[in-house]
Coordinates of C-alpha atoms in Angstrom, one line a residue:
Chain A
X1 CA 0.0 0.0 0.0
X2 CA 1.3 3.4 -0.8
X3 CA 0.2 6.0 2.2
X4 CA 0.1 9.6 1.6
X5 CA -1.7 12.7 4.0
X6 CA -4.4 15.5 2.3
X7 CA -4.7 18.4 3.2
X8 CA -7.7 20.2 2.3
X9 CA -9.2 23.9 2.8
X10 CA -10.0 23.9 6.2
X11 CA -6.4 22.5 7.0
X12 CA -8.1 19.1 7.6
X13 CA -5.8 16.3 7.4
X14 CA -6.7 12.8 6.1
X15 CA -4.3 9.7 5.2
X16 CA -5.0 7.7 2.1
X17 CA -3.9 4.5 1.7
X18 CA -3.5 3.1 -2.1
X19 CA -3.2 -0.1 -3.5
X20 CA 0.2 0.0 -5.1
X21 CA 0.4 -0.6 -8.8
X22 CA -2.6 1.2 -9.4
X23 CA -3.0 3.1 -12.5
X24 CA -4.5 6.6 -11.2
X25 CA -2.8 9.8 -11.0
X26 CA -3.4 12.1 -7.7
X27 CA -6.2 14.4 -9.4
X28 CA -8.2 11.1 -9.8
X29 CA -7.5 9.6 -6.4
X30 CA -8.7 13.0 -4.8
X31 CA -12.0 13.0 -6.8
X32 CA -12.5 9.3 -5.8
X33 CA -11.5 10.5 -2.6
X34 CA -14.7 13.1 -2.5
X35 CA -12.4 15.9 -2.2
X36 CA -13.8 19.2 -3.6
X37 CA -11.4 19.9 -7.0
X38 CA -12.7 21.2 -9.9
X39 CA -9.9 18.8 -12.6
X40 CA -12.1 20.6 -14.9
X41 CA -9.8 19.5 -18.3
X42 CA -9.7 15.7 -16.8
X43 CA -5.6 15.4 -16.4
X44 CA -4.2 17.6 -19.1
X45 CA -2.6 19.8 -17.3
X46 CA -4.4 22.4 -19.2
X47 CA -6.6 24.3 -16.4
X48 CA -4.6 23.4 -13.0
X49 CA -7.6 23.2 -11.0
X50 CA -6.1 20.6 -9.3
X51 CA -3.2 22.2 -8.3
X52 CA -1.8 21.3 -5.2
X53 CA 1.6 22.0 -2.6
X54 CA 3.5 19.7 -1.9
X55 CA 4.0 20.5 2.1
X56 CA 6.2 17.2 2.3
X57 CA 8.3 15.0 0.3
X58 CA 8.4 17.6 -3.0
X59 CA 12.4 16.1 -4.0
X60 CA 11.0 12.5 -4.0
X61 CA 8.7 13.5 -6.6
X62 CA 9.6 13.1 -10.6
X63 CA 10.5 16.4 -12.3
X64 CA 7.7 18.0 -13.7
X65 CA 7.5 18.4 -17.4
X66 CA 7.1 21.6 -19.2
X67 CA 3.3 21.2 -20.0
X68 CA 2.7 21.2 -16.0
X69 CA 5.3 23.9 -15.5
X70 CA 3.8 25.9 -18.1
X71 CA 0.2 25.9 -16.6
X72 CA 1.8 26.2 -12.9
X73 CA 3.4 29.9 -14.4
X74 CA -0.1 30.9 -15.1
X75 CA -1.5 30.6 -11.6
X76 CA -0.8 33.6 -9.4
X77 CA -0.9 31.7 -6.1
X78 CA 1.7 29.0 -7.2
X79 CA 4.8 27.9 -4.9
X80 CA 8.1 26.8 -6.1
X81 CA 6.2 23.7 -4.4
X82 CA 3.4 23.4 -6.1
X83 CA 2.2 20.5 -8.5
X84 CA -0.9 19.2 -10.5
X85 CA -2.7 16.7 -9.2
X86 CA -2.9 15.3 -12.6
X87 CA 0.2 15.2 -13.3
X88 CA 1.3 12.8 -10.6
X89 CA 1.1 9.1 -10.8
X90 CA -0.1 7.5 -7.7
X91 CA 3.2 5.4 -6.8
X92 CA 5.9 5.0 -4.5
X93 CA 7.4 8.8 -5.0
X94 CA 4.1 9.7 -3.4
X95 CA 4.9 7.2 -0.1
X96 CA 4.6 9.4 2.7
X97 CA 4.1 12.5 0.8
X98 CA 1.6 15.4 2.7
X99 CA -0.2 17.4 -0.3
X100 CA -2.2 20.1 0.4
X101 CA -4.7 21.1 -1.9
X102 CA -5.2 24.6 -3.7
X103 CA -7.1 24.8 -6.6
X104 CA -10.2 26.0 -7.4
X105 CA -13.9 24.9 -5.6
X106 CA -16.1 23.0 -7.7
Chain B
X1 CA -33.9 40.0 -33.2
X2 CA -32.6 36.4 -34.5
X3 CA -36.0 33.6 -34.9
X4 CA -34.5 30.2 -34.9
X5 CA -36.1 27.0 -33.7
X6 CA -33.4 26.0 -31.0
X7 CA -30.8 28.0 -29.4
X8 CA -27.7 26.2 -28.4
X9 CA -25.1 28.1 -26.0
X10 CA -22.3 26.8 -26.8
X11 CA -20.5 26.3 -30.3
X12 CA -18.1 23.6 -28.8
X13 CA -18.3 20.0 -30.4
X14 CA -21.4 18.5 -28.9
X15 CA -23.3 21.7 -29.5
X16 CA -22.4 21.8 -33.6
X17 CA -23.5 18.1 -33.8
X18 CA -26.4 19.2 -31.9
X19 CA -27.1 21.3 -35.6
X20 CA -26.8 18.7 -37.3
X21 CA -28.9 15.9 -35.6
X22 CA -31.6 19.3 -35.6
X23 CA -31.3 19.6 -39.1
X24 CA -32.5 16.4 -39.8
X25 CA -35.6 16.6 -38.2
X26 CA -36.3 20.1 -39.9
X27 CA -35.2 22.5 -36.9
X28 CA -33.4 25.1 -37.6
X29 CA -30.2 26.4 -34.9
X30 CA -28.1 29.7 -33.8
X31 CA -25.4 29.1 -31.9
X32 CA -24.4 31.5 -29.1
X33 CA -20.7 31.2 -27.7
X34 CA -18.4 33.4 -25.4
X35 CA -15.6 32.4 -27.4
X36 CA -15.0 34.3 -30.8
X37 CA -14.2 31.3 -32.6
X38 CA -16.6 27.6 -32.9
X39 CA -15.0 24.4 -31.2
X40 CA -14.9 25.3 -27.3
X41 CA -12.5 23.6 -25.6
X42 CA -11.3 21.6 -28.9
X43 CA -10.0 25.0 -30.6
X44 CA -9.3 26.8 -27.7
X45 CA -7.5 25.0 -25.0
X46 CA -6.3 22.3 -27.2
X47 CA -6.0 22.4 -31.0
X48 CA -3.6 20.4 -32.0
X49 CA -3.9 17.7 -29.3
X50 CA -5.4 13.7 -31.0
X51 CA -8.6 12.9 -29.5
X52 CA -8.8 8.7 -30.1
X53 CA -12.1 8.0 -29.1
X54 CA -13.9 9.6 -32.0
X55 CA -16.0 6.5 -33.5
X56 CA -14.3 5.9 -37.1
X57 CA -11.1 8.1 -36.4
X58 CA -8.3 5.9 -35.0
X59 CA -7.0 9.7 -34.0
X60 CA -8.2 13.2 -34.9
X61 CA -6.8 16.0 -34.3
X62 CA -8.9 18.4 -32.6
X63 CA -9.3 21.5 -34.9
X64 CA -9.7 18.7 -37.3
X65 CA -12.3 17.3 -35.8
X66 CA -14.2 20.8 -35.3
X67 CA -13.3 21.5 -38.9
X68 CA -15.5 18.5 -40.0
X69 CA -18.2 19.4 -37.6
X70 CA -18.6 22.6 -39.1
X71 CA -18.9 20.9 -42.6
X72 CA -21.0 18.3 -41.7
X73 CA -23.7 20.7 -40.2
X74 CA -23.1 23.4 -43.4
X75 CA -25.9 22.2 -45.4
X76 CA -28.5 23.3 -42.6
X77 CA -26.9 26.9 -42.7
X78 CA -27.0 27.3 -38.5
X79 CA -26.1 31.0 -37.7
X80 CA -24.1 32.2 -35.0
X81 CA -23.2 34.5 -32.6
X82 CA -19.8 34.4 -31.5
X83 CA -17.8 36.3 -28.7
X84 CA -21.1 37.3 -26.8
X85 CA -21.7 35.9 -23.5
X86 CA -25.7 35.2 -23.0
X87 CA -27.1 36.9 -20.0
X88 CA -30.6 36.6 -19.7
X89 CA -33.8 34.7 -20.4
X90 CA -37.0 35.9 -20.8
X91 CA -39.9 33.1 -21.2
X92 CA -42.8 34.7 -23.8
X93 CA -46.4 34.3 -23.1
X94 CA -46.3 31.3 -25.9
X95 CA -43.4 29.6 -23.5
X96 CA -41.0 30.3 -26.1
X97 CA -37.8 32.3 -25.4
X98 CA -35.8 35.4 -26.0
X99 CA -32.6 34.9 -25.0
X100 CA -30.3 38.5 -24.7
X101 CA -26.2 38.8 -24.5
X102 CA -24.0 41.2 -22.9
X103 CA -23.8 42.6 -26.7
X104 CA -27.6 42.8 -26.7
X105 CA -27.9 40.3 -29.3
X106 CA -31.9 38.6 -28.6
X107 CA -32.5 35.8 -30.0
X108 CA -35.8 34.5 -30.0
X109 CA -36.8 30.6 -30.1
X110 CA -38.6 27.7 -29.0
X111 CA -36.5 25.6 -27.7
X112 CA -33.1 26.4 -25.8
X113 CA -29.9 24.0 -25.2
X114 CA -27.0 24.6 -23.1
X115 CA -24.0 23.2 -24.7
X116 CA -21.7 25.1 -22.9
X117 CA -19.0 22.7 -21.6
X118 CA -17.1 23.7 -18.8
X119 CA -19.0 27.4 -19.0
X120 CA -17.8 30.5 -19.7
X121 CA -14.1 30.6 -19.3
X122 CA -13.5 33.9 -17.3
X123 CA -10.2 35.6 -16.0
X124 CA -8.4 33.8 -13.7
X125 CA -7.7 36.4 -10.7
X126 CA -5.7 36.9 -8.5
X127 CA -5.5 37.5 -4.9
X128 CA -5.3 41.3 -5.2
X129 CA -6.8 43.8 -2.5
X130 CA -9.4 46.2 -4.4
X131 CA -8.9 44.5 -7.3
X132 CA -13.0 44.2 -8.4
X133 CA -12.8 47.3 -7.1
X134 CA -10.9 49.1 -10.0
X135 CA -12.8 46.7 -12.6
X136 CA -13.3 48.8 -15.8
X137 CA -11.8 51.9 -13.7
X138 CA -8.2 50.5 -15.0
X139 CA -8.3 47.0 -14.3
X140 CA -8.9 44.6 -17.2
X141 CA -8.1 41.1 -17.9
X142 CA -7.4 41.6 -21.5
X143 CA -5.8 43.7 -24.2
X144 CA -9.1 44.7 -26.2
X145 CA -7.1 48.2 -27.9
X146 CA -3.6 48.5 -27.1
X147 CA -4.2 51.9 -28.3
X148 CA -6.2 53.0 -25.3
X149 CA -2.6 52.0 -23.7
X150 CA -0.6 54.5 -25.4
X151 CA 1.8 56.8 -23.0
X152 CA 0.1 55.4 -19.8
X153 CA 1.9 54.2 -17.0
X154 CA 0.9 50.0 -17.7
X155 CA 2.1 47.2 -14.9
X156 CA 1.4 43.5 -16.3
X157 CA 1.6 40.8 -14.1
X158 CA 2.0 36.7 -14.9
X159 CA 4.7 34.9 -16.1
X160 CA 2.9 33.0 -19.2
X161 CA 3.1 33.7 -22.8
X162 CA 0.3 36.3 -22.8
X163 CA 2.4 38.3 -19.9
X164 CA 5.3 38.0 -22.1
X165 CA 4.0 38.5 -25.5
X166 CA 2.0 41.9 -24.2
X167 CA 5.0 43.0 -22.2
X168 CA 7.0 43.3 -25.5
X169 CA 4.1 44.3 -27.5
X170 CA 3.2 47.0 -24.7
X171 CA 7.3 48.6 -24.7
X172 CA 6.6 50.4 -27.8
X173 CA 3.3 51.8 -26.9
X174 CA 2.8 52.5 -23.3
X175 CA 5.1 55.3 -21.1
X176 CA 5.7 52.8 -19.0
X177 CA 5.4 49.3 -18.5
X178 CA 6.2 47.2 -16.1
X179 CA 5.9 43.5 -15.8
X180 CA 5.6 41.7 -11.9
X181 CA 6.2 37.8 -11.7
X182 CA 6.5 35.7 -8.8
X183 CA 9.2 33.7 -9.8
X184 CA 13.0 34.7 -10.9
X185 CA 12.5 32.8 -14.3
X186 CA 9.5 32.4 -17.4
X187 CA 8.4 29.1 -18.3
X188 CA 6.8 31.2 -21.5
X189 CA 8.4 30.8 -25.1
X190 CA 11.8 31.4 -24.3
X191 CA 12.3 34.1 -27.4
X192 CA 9.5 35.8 -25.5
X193 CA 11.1 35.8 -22.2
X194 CA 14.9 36.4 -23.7
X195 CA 12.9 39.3 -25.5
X196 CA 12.0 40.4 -22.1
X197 CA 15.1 40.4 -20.4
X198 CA 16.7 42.3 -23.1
X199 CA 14.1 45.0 -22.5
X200 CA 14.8 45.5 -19.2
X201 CA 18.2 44.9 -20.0
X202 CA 17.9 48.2 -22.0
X203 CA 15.8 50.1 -19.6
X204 CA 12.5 49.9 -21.7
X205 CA 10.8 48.1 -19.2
X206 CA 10.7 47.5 -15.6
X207 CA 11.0 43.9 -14.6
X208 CA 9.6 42.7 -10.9
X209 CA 10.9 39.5 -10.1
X210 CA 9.9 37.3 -7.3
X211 CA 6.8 39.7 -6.1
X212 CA 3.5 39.8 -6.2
X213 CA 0.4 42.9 -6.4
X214 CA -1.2 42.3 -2.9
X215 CA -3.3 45.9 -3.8
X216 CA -4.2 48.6 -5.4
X217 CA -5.6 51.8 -4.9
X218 CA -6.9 55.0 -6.7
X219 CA -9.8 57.4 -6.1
X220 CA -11.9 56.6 -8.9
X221 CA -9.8 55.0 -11.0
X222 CA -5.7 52.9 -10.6
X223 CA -3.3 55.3 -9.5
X224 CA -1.2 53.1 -7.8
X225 CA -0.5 49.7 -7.4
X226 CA 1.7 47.9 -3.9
X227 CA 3.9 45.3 -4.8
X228 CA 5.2 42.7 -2.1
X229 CA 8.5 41.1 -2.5
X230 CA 9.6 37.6 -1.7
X231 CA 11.5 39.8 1.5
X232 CA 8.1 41.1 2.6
X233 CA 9.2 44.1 1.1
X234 CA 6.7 46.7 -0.3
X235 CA 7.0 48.9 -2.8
X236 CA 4.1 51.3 -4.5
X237 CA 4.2 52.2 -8.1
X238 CA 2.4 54.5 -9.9
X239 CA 0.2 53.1 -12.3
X240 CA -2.7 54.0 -14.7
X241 CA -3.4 50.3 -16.1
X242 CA -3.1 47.0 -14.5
X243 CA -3.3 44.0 -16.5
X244 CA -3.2 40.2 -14.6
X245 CA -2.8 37.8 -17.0
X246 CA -3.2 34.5 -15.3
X247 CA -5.2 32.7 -17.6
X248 CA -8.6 31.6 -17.9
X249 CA -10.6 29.7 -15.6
X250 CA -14.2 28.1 -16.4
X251 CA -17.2 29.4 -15.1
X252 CA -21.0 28.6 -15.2
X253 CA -22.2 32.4 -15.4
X254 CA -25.6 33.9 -15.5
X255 CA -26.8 30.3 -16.7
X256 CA -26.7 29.3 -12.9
X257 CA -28.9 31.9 -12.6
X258 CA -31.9 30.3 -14.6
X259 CA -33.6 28.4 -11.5
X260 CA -31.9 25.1 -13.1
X261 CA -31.1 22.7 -10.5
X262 CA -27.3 22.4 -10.7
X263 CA -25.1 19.8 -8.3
X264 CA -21.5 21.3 -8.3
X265 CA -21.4 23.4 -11.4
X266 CA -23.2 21.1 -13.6
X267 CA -26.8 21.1 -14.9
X268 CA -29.1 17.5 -13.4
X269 CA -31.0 16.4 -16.4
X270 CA -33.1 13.6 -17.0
X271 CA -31.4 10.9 -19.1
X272 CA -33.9 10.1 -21.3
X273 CA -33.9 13.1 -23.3
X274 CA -31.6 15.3 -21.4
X275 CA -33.7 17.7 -20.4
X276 CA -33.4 20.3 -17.4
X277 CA -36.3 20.9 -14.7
X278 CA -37.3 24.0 -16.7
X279 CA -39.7 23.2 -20.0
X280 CA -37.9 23.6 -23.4
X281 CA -34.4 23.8 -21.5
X282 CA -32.1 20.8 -21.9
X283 CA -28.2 20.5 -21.3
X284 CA -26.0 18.1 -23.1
X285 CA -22.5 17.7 -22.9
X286 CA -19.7 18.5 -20.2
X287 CA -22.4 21.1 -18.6
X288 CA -24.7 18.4 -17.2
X289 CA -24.9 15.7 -15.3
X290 CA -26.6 12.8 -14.0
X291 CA -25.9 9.1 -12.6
X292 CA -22.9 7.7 -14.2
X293 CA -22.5 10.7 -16.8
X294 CA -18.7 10.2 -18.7
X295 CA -17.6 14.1 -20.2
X296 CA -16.4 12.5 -23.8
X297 CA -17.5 14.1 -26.4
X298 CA -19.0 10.7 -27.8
X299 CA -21.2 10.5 -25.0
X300 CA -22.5 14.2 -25.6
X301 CA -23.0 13.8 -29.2
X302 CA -25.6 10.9 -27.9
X303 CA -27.1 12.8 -25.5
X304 CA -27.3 15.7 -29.0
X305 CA -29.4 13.0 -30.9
X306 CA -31.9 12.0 -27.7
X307 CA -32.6 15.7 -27.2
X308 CA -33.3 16.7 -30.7
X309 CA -35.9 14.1 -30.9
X310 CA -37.9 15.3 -27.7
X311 CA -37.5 19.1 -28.6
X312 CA -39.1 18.3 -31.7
X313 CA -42.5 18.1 -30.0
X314 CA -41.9 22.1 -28.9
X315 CA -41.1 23.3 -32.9
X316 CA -43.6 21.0 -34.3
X317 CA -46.3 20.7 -31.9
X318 CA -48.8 19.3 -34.3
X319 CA -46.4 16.8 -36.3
X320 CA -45.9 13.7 -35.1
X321 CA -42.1 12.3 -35.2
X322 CA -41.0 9.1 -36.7
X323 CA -37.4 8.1 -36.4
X324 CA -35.3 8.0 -39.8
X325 CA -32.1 6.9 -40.5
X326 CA -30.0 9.2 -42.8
X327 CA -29.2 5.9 -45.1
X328 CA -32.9 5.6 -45.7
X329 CA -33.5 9.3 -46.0
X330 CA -30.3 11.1 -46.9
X331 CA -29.5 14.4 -45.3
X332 CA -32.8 16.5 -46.0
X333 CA -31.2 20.2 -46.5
X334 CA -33.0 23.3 -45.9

């Protein structure tokens, strides 16, 4: 199992365990997960509604390509932390990982 | 005013095959979109990116796909009105519509569909104090006339192409411009952002690294605008225009405003014809949403075809339908 903590709005914390090897990236884990996150282009990286920071474990995760880092330099609230949900495979770079999430409401 | 049978808002994919499964029952469509150009999401966010699940397209690109859209629905000559947002909705003592834009384009039918995708896509904006404040009173999200720019005092702020690619434009036409990112580096074209540096290199334009706008103030309209550094630090600037450019961001708009009943940004319907709570308003495509509802455009040109056959019932009250297919009947033109 692969174990990872949420953060959401309210600074509520919540730890997810996921079956390893399974073939879902973050942004879709979240929504299975009932958290409020808009993912309105469906894992893209095109509208980083699911953009989230990475409040632990950031260097154990893969670089991101330029089509995330592109869409993170249009968001004015972004952190030299931050990530899209959709963007990261749910896997062992997530193990022990704390994400906090920051994009939009639905 | 425009008299058409249906009114679809929203010229993305689902709502141009909408036309076309219209057409062949004899109703006749205007399309309203917020975007100036047809294809929604397709042309705008994603052009050139292969959709593969396009029955009878291995893979198609996606102006492609909006290209053939647009010829398959051509012989039923749908009319549009592009780059106006629709506002309101007035039902008519017959229980037909007028529907009115921001433009003040009406638009009078029978029937009315919201195609509309993921909405309206609006500004994205940032956390600025005041900033709603100076809407319109120099605050915009967009360059409409770079000419109302000329010799004004102009700060930009963003780090994407459009920041970029308006910076540059903006040197030669504003007194002063002045471009505020958050980070030390652009992920935007980097002949844009070399093009940038040189600028400032030269003195043509001021270049705020590693800040944010936190406000702004004015009486009446932007005077000034109070940057905050990385350090905390704060500087003010005098400023006639601010411009954020962070992107759009979609957005239901007045349409949430219609008494429809909507579950997180998304119109219920009833799946079998995908109609809304109101009479004569249906939704199809990524704007609705019911019990195990996939946003592929396949699935929303179904939902186009289901709908098309109950509105028919509201153009032709006294006709009764029977169901056709075009390889018995052929595409029955206007």
């Amino acid at each position: 199992m692969i174990q990872f903590t949420i953060e959401d709005r309210d600074g509520e914390r919540q730890t997810l365990e996921i079956p390893e090897g399974i073939n879902l990236s973050l942004m879709e884990v979240l929504k299975a997960s009932d958290y409020n996150i808009l993912a309105t282009c469906g894992g893209m990286a095109l509208c980083a509604t699911c953009h989230v920071q990475v409040l632990e474990g950031f260097d154990a995760l893969p670089p991101a390509r330029d089509a995330e880092l592109d869409m993170l330099d249009t968001l004015p609230d972004a952190d030299p932390d931050s990530r899209l949900a959709c963007q990261l495979r749910v896997d062992e770079s997530l193990e022990g990982g704390i994400f906090k999430i920051r994009g939009e409401e639905q | 005013m425009i008299t058409t049978d249906i009114c679809i808002i929203g010229a993305g994919p689902v709502g141009l095959f909408a036309v076309f499964e219209a057409g062949l029952l004899k109703m006749r469509c205007h399309l309203i979109d917020a975007l100036p150009q047809v294809g929604g999401q397709l042309s705008e966010i994603y052009p050139q990116k292969p959709i593969y699940d396009i029955p009878g397209y291995p893979a198609i690109n996606a102006q492609q796909l909006v290209d053939n859209l647009m010829e398959q629905i051509e012989p039923f000559h749908p009319t549009f009105t592009l780059g106006e947002r629709v506002e309101t909705l007035v039902r008519q003592a017959d229980e037909s519509f007028v529907i009115t834009t921001n433009d003040g384009t009406s638009v009078h039918c029978q029937v009315v569909v919201i195609a509309g995708g993921l909405g309206c896509f609006e500004p994205r904006k940032p956390e600025i104090l005041n900033l709603e404040q100076f809407e319109g009173k120099g605050v915009a999200y967009m360059v409409k006339n770079p000419e109302q720019l000329r010799d004004r005092r102009v700060v930009l702020a963003g780090g994407g192409d459009s920041a970029l690619d308006w910076t540059v434009f903006l040197a030669d036409v504003a007194k002063e411009v002045t471009l505020v990112h958050r980070s030390d580096s652009f992920r935007g074209a980097p002949d844009s952002a070399e093009k940038v540096f040189d600028l400032a290199k030269e003195g043509r334009i001021n270049l705020v690294l590693q800040s944010n706008i936190t406000s702004i103030h004015g009486n009446g309209h932007l005077q000034e605008v109070s940057i905050t550094a990385k350090d905390k630090s704060v500087t003010n600037l005098a400023a006639d225009n601010l411009i954020p450019l962070f992107g759009l961001t979609p957005k239901l708009g007045p349409i949430a405003d219609w008494g429809l009943n909507i579950d997180k940004s998304a119109i219920l319907v009833d799946t079998t014809d995908y109609s809304t709570n109101v009479e004569r308003i249906y939704a199809i495509g990524d704007i609705n949403t019911y019990p195990g509802k996939l946003k592929l455009i396949l699935c929303g040109f179904h939902e186009a075809a289901l709908m098309c056959q109950s509105a028919f019932r509201y153009v032709y009250p006294n006709q009764k339908l029977s169901f056709k297919y075009t390889t018995v009947n052929g595409i029955p033109t206007f």
